[in-house]
Short mmCIF file of C-alpha atoms and ligand atoms in Angstrom, two decimals:
data_model
loop_
_atom_site.label_atom_id
_atom_site.label_comp_id
_atom_site.label_asym_id
_atom_site.label_seq_id
_atom_site.Cartn_x
_atom_site.Cartn_y
_atom_site.Cartn_z
CA MET A 11 107.15 -50.35 0.00
CA THR A 12 108.61 -47.06 1.14
CA GLU A 13 108.07 -43.53 -0.11
CA SER A 14 111.30 -43.80 -2.11
CA GLY A 15 111.09 -47.54 -2.80
CA SER A 16 110.19 -49.58 -5.83
CA MET A 17 107.64 -52.20 -6.78
CA ARG A 18 107.11 -54.92 -9.35
CA ALA A 19 105.10 -53.60 -12.27
CA ALA A 20 104.16 -54.41 -15.88
CA VAL A 21 105.63 -51.54 -17.89
CA LEU A 22 104.78 -50.84 -21.53
CA SER A 23 107.52 -48.93 -23.33
CA GLY A 24 106.55 -49.32 -27.00
CA ARG A 25 104.73 -51.55 -29.46
CA GLY A 26 105.34 -55.16 -28.37
CA GLN A 27 107.63 -53.95 -25.60
CA LEU A 28 106.53 -54.91 -22.11
CA THR A 29 108.68 -55.77 -19.12
CA ILE A 30 107.84 -57.05 -15.65
CA ASP A 31 110.38 -55.21 -13.59
CA GLU A 32 111.13 -53.06 -10.60
CA HIS A 33 109.56 -49.64 -11.10
CA PRO A 34 110.00 -46.61 -8.83
CA LEU A 35 107.10 -45.67 -6.58
CA PRO A 36 106.07 -42.09 -7.26
CA ARG A 37 105.67 -39.50 -4.53
CA LEU A 38 102.03 -39.70 -3.41
CA ARG A 39 100.14 -36.63 -4.63
CA PRO A 40 98.08 -34.81 -1.98
CA ASP A 41 94.69 -35.55 -3.62
CA TYR A 42 95.57 -39.19 -4.39
CA VAL A 43 95.41 -42.46 -2.49
CA ARG A 44 97.85 -45.35 -2.79
CA ILE A 45 96.19 -48.71 -3.44
CA ARG A 46 97.97 -51.97 -2.63
CA VAL A 47 96.78 -53.94 -5.65
CA ASP A 48 95.29 -57.36 -4.94
CA VAL A 49 94.15 -58.42 -8.43
CA ALA A 50 94.24 -56.64 -11.79
CA GLY A 51 92.60 -57.60 -15.07
CA ILE A 52 93.42 -56.79 -18.67
CA CYS A 53 91.05 -56.04 -21.55
CA GLY A 54 91.06 -55.43 -25.27
CA SER A 55 92.47 -51.92 -24.93
CA ASP A 56 95.57 -53.30 -23.16
CA VAL A 57 95.99 -55.84 -25.95
CA SER A 58 95.63 -53.03 -28.55
CA GLU A 59 98.21 -50.83 -26.81
CA PHE A 60 100.66 -53.75 -26.72
CA ARG A 61 100.09 -55.02 -30.27
CA HIS A 62 99.20 -51.86 -32.22
CA GLY A 63 100.07 -48.95 -29.94
CA PRO A 64 100.83 -46.59 -28.62
CA LEU A 65 97.23 -45.45 -29.25
CA LEU A 66 96.14 -43.85 -25.96
CA ALA A 67 99.27 -44.43 -23.89
CA PRO A 68 101.46 -41.27 -23.77
CA LEU A 69 104.71 -43.12 -24.48
CA GLU A 70 105.97 -40.64 -27.06
CA SER A 71 104.31 -37.31 -26.29
CA ARG A 72 103.26 -35.82 -22.98
CA HIS A 73 99.60 -36.27 -22.01
CA ARG A 74 97.81 -32.92 -21.94
CA ILE A 75 96.00 -33.58 -18.64
CA THR A 76 98.02 -36.12 -16.63
CA GLY A 77 101.44 -34.85 -17.74
CA HIS A 78 102.58 -38.46 -18.21
CA LEU A 79 105.35 -39.06 -20.76
CA GLY A 80 107.24 -42.31 -21.42
CA PRO A 81 106.96 -45.92 -20.25
CA LEU A 82 103.60 -46.64 -18.64
CA VAL A 83 102.36 -49.17 -16.08
CA LEU A 84 99.28 -50.76 -17.69
CA GLY A 85 96.13 -51.87 -15.82
CA HIS A 86 92.81 -50.04 -15.45
CA GLU A 87 90.74 -52.84 -13.90
CA PHE A 88 91.77 -53.72 -10.35
CA SER A 89 90.84 -54.33 -6.75
CA GLY A 90 93.03 -53.56 -3.76
CA THR A 91 93.41 -52.12 -0.28
CA VAL A 92 94.03 -48.47 0.56
CA ALA A 93 97.65 -48.30 1.81
CA ALA A 94 98.14 -44.53 2.10
CA VAL A 95 96.01 -41.41 1.78
CA GLY A 96 97.30 -38.05 0.52
CA ALA A 97 97.07 -34.98 2.76
CA GLU A 98 94.17 -33.49 0.76
CA ALA A 99 92.41 -36.74 -0.19
CA ALA A 100 88.99 -36.75 1.44
CA GLY A 101 86.51 -39.55 2.00
CA VAL A 102 88.84 -42.57 1.81
CA GLN A 103 90.42 -44.44 4.72
CA ILE A 104 93.52 -46.64 5.01
CA GLY A 105 92.56 -50.32 5.04
CA TRP A 106 89.44 -49.97 2.92
CA SER A 107 88.86 -52.59 0.23
CA VAL A 108 88.37 -50.64 -2.97
CA VAL A 109 88.05 -50.91 -6.71
CA SER A 110 89.31 -48.22 -9.08
CA ALA A 111 86.78 -46.71 -11.45
CA ALA A 112 89.63 -45.70 -13.85
CA SER A 113 87.61 -42.91 -15.53
CA ALA A 114 88.77 -39.44 -14.48
CA SER A 115 87.14 -36.18 -15.58
CA CYS A 116 87.56 -32.48 -14.78
CA GLY A 117 84.49 -32.16 -12.56
CA HIS A 118 83.51 -28.64 -13.63
CA CYS A 119 82.74 -28.55 -17.38
CA SER A 120 79.12 -28.73 -18.57
CA ALA A 121 79.34 -32.48 -19.25
CA CYS A 122 80.69 -33.14 -15.76
CA ARG A 123 78.13 -30.85 -14.14
CA SER A 124 75.29 -32.71 -15.84
CA GLY A 125 76.53 -36.06 -14.51
CA ASN A 126 78.17 -37.22 -17.73
CA GLY A 127 81.85 -37.14 -16.81
CA ASN A 128 82.49 -39.81 -19.47
CA ARG A 129 81.81 -37.07 -22.10
CA CYS A 130 84.25 -34.60 -20.48
CA PRO A 131 86.77 -33.18 -22.98
CA ASP A 132 89.45 -33.75 -20.33
CA TYR A 133 88.45 -37.40 -19.74
CA TRP A 134 91.38 -39.77 -19.09
CA ALA A 135 91.90 -43.22 -17.59
CA VAL A 136 94.20 -44.67 -14.95
CA GLY A 137 96.30 -47.39 -16.58
CA LEU A 138 96.02 -45.90 -20.06
CA GLN A 139 97.14 -42.28 -19.66
CA GLN A 140 98.73 -42.52 -16.22
CA ASP A 141 100.41 -45.45 -14.41
CA GLY A 142 97.93 -48.21 -13.66
CA GLY A 143 97.28 -51.28 -11.55
CA LEU A 144 99.29 -54.12 -13.10
CA ALA A 145 101.73 -53.46 -10.28
CA GLU A 146 102.05 -54.00 -6.54
CA TYR A 147 100.83 -50.45 -5.89
CA CYS A 148 98.87 -47.87 -7.85
CA ASP A 149 98.18 -44.22 -7.00
CA VAL A 150 94.75 -42.95 -8.08
CA PRO A 151 92.73 -39.76 -7.51
CA ALA A 152 90.78 -40.25 -4.26
CA GLY A 153 87.49 -39.64 -6.08
CA LEU A 154 88.01 -42.72 -8.27
CA CYS A 155 88.14 -45.15 -5.34
CA VAL A 156 84.90 -47.03 -4.78
CA PRO A 157 84.77 -49.12 -1.60
CA TYR A 158 83.40 -52.66 -1.78
CA ASP A 159 82.27 -54.99 0.97
CA ALA A 160 84.95 -57.67 1.39
CA ALA A 161 82.38 -59.76 3.28
CA VAL A 162 80.36 -59.97 0.04
CA LEU A 163 82.94 -60.02 -2.78
CA THR A 164 86.37 -61.64 -3.03
CA ALA A 165 89.24 -59.53 -4.39
CA ASP A 166 89.19 -61.74 -7.51
CA THR A 167 85.53 -60.96 -8.20
CA ALA A 168 85.93 -57.27 -7.29
CA ALA A 169 88.64 -56.97 -9.96
CA LEU A 170 85.80 -57.42 -12.48
CA ALA A 171 83.97 -54.27 -11.28
CA GLN A 172 85.41 -51.77 -13.78
CA PRO A 173 84.44 -53.71 -16.94
CA MET A 174 81.11 -54.51 -15.26
CA ALA A 175 80.52 -50.76 -14.79
CA ILE A 176 81.19 -50.22 -18.51
CA ALA A 177 78.59 -52.90 -19.24
CA VAL A 178 76.06 -51.35 -16.84
CA HIS A 179 76.56 -47.95 -18.47
CA SER A 180 76.02 -49.46 -21.90
CA MET A 181 72.85 -51.19 -20.74
CA LYS A 182 71.39 -47.88 -19.51
CA GLN A 183 71.67 -46.23 -22.94
CA ALA A 184 68.41 -47.91 -24.02
CA ASN A 185 65.08 -48.18 -22.24
CA ILE A 186 64.47 -51.80 -21.48
CA SER A 187 61.75 -53.38 -19.38
CA ALA A 188 60.08 -56.74 -18.88
CA GLY A 189 58.67 -57.11 -22.38
CA THR A 190 61.72 -55.82 -24.28
CA ARG A 191 63.41 -58.28 -26.60
CA VAL A 192 67.16 -57.81 -26.18
CA ALA A 193 70.11 -59.10 -28.19
CA ILE A 194 73.82 -58.80 -27.37
CA VAL A 195 76.31 -59.16 -30.22
CA GLY A 196 79.75 -60.23 -28.96
CA ILE A 197 80.11 -62.11 -25.66
CA GLY A 198 83.60 -60.85 -24.78
CA GLY A 199 85.08 -58.83 -21.94
CA VAL A 200 82.19 -56.35 -21.80
CA GLY A 201 79.40 -58.26 -23.60
CA ALA A 202 79.48 -61.09 -21.07
CA PHE A 203 79.08 -58.59 -18.25
CA LEU A 204 76.30 -56.78 -20.07
CA LEU A 205 74.42 -60.06 -20.29
CA ALA A 206 74.78 -60.58 -16.53
CA ALA A 207 73.71 -56.97 -15.89
CA VAL A 208 70.57 -57.22 -18.05
CA ASN A 209 69.76 -60.51 -16.35
CA HIS A 210 70.16 -59.16 -12.82
CA LEU A 211 69.09 -55.50 -13.05
CA THR A 212 66.05 -55.80 -15.34
CA ASP A 213 63.02 -58.05 -15.79
CA VAL A 214 63.81 -58.78 -19.44
CA ALA A 215 62.65 -62.28 -20.25
CA HIS A 216 64.23 -62.76 -23.67
CA ILE A 217 67.99 -62.26 -24.20
CA LEU A 218 69.61 -63.48 -27.41
CA ALA A 219 73.41 -63.74 -27.26
CA LEU A 220 75.43 -63.83 -30.47
CA ASP A 221 79.03 -64.93 -30.74
CA PRO A 222 80.88 -66.98 -33.37
CA ALA A 223 82.84 -68.83 -30.63
CA PRO A 224 81.00 -71.90 -29.21
CA ASP A 225 82.74 -71.63 -25.80
CA ARG A 226 81.53 -68.05 -25.44
CA ARG A 227 77.98 -69.13 -26.29
CA LEU A 228 78.30 -71.64 -23.44
CA VAL A 229 79.39 -68.86 -21.07
CA ALA A 230 76.40 -66.82 -22.30
CA ARG A 231 74.08 -69.63 -21.21
CA THR A 232 75.57 -69.62 -17.71
CA LEU A 233 75.05 -65.84 -17.49
CA GLY A 234 71.37 -65.91 -18.43
CA ALA A 235 71.02 -65.88 -22.23
CA THR A 236 67.72 -67.50 -23.21
CA GLU A 237 68.87 -68.07 -26.79
CA THR A 238 72.31 -68.17 -28.43
CA ALA A 239 73.50 -68.08 -32.02
CA GLY A 240 76.70 -67.82 -34.05
CA GLY A 241 77.69 -64.78 -36.08
CA ASP A 242 75.74 -65.57 -39.28
CA VAL A 243 72.39 -65.56 -37.53
CA ASP A 244 69.25 -66.26 -39.55
CA HIS A 245 66.72 -64.55 -37.33
CA GLU A 246 63.59 -62.46 -37.75
CA PRO A 247 64.25 -58.71 -37.41
CA ASP A 248 62.13 -58.60 -34.26
CA VAL A 249 64.55 -57.49 -31.53
CA ASP A 250 63.74 -54.20 -29.77
CA VAL A 251 67.21 -53.34 -28.46
CA VAL A 252 70.48 -54.71 -29.82
CA TYR A 253 73.78 -54.07 -28.05
CA GLU A 254 76.72 -54.20 -30.48
CA MET A 255 79.78 -55.07 -28.38
CA SER A 256 82.13 -56.63 -30.93
CA GLY A 257 83.35 -53.51 -32.71
CA THR A 258 83.32 -55.40 -36.02
CA VAL A 259 81.42 -54.61 -39.22
CA ALA A 260 80.11 -58.20 -39.20
CA GLY A 261 78.79 -57.59 -35.69
CA LEU A 262 77.12 -54.37 -36.78
CA GLU A 263 75.55 -56.16 -39.76
CA SER A 264 74.19 -58.83 -37.43
CA ALA A 265 72.87 -56.11 -35.12
CA ALA A 266 71.06 -54.34 -37.96
CA ARG A 267 69.61 -57.63 -39.26
CA LEU A 268 68.15 -58.45 -35.85
CA THR A 269 66.69 -55.03 -35.03
CA ARG A 270 62.99 -54.48 -35.64
CA PRO A 271 61.88 -51.41 -37.63
CA GLY A 272 61.90 -48.55 -35.14
CA GLY A 273 64.21 -50.42 -32.80
CA THR A 274 67.44 -49.29 -31.15
CA ILE A 275 71.08 -50.26 -31.56
CA VAL A 276 73.52 -49.35 -28.79
CA LEU A 277 77.09 -49.18 -30.06
CA THR A 278 79.72 -49.95 -27.42
CA GLY A 279 82.28 -51.90 -29.46
CA LEU A 280 84.58 -49.38 -31.15
CA GLN A 281 84.57 -49.72 -34.93
CA ASN A 282 87.63 -49.33 -37.13
CA PRO A 283 87.32 -45.72 -38.38
CA ASP A 284 88.28 -46.78 -41.94
CA ALA A 285 85.47 -49.32 -42.45
CA VAL A 286 82.88 -48.56 -45.15
CA ILE A 287 79.39 -48.99 -43.75
CA GLY A 288 77.29 -47.12 -46.31
CA ALA A 289 74.88 -49.98 -47.14
CA LEU A 290 74.31 -50.56 -43.48
CA LEU A 291 73.55 -46.92 -42.75
CA ARG A 292 71.12 -46.87 -45.69
CA ASP A 293 69.27 -49.84 -44.20
CA ILE A 294 69.19 -48.10 -40.83
CA THR A 295 67.67 -45.00 -42.46
CA LEU A 296 64.98 -46.94 -44.29
CA ARG A 297 63.89 -48.83 -41.18
CA GLU A 298 64.14 -45.83 -38.83
CA ILE A 299 66.45 -47.55 -36.38
CA THR A 300 67.91 -45.47 -33.56
CA ILE A 301 71.63 -45.83 -32.96
CA THR A 302 73.13 -44.57 -29.73
CA GLY A 303 76.68 -44.70 -28.46
CA ALA A 304 77.91 -45.78 -25.04
CA LYS A 305 81.32 -44.71 -23.76
CA ALA A 306 83.09 -45.92 -20.61
CA CYS A 307 81.02 -45.28 -17.47
CA VAL A 308 79.94 -42.70 -14.92
CA PRO A 309 81.44 -44.18 -11.74
CA ALA A 310 78.96 -42.63 -9.29
CA ASP A 311 75.98 -44.00 -11.26
CA ASP A 312 77.34 -47.25 -12.62
CA MET A 313 79.79 -48.65 -10.06
CA PRO A 314 77.19 -49.38 -7.33
CA ASP A 315 75.12 -51.32 -9.89
CA ALA A 316 78.25 -53.10 -11.11
CA LEU A 317 79.10 -54.26 -7.58
CA ALA A 318 75.49 -55.40 -7.11
CA VAL A 319 75.59 -57.51 -10.27
CA LEU A 320 78.89 -59.07 -9.19
CA ALA A 321 77.37 -59.89 -5.79
CA SER A 322 74.27 -61.41 -7.39
CA ARG A 323 76.00 -64.68 -8.22
CA SER A 324 78.68 -66.53 -6.31
CA ASP A 325 80.45 -68.08 -9.25
CA TRP A 326 82.19 -66.04 -11.94
CA SER A 327 84.51 -68.90 -12.87
CA SER A 328 83.06 -69.22 -16.35
CA VAL A 329 84.19 -65.61 -16.96
CA ALA A 330 87.45 -65.44 -14.97
CA PRO A 331 88.61 -68.92 -13.94
CA GLU A 332 92.25 -68.17 -13.18
CA VAL A 333 94.55 -65.58 -11.59
CA PHE A 334 97.96 -65.47 -13.27
CA ALA A 335 101.39 -64.51 -11.99
CA LEU A 336 102.43 -61.20 -13.55
CA ASP A 337 105.33 -62.93 -15.35
CA ARG A 338 102.82 -64.51 -17.74
CA LEU A 339 101.36 -61.17 -18.89
CA ARG A 340 103.69 -60.68 -21.84
CA GLY A 341 103.14 -64.16 -23.26
CA LEU A 342 99.37 -63.86 -22.84
CA LEU A 343 99.42 -60.49 -24.62
CA ASP A 344 101.55 -61.59 -27.57
CA GLY A 345 99.79 -64.95 -27.90
CA SER A 346 102.88 -67.13 -27.21
CA ASP A 347 101.20 -68.30 -23.98
CA GLN A 348 97.63 -69.56 -23.62
CA PRO A 349 95.39 -69.63 -20.53
CA ASP A 350 95.07 -73.07 -18.95
CA ALA A 351 91.28 -72.79 -18.56
CA ALA A 352 88.79 -71.29 -21.01
CA GLY A 353 87.35 -67.96 -19.89
CA ILE A 354 86.77 -64.36 -20.94
CA LYS A 355 88.75 -62.17 -18.52
CA LEU A 356 92.41 -62.57 -17.63
CA LEU A 357 93.25 -61.63 -14.02
CA PHE A 358 96.73 -61.13 -12.50
CA ASP A 359 98.12 -61.08 -8.98
CA PRO A 360 101.11 -58.68 -8.94
CA ARG A 361 102.72 -60.52 -6.01
CA ALA A 362 102.04 -64.17 -6.96
CA ARG A 363 104.93 -66.29 -8.23
CA ALA A 364 102.59 -68.94 -9.67
CA SER A 365 99.14 -68.89 -11.25
CA ARG A 366 96.17 -70.11 -9.21
CA PRO A 367 92.45 -70.78 -9.68
CA ALA A 368 90.35 -67.66 -9.06
CA THR A 369 88.27 -67.54 -5.87
CA HIS A 370 84.73 -66.26 -6.42
CA GLY A 371 82.19 -66.39 -3.63
CA LEU A 372 83.06 -66.48 0.06
ZN1 LIG B 53 89.10 -52.03 -20.23
ZN1 LIG B 54 84.64 -32.22 -17.33
#
């Protein structure tokens, strides 16, 4: 890598158009740091951009805040090592092991000032609206770098920190304590982490995990679910707090069916805006259920908890068993390639020529 050099990167240029190719390294901005990426994950939003996009990625029109226009390096979940620090970037040192929080905000609007940068009107994300971490290097605003202790977490586990922070933020949208009955609908890329977070950060004794996929229900057991069920659950409406993570109407129906009168539903899974949910909303009215939304995360509040949850268990292999060579990204996104081992998160090493088992625990 040189200031004028290039790097291998996964570049999205349009719907279904992704290449793993040499990509120019940008000039490092003064308030940015350059991260040498160790491991990067993908999530549902990357799959959506590839299959149905561009949705958030500014491939066709310039982004209002970042100024990005055109092909974009994907990747908003990654761990790495600080390789260079811009002249005005404070508080970060070369050689640090860091994770990127992805979520950037303006820092001075009323939402930002009250500690809710995720509600900032100028909110944007590294890897969705500016070049991301599915590459050998990624430049991010210095304030988004969160150091982690490489004596506690491997780079493979640390790459799970960003989705874990989303899960932690979602968890905090409801008041839960020892006696709260909790259900999680959808044990996917955020729901699985939410389960681990509730299990580690609270004293909740009863966690019901719902997912139609039997292998995900098995993962839920390893992460602390006390009860599991498929999608068409026949269950008493006695749950205090239900987290809807699936973003499906069926998931929302299950959530409403489980919630006790007066209970709370936290919506994190993004629903299709065209879905008709009138009957459901009527039911929610008649049983006085509270619905609250949860968006992204507040890095300063949620990332330390996310790293603590990741450090609380040595084996995340049921969630992320494998680290793939970047060349397999396209096939895994379009479905022509399948992971060798069952799991929930797909991780990539931008320098590896072959896939390898993930290393969790030191
Ligand atoms: Zn994501
Ligand atoms: Zn703001």
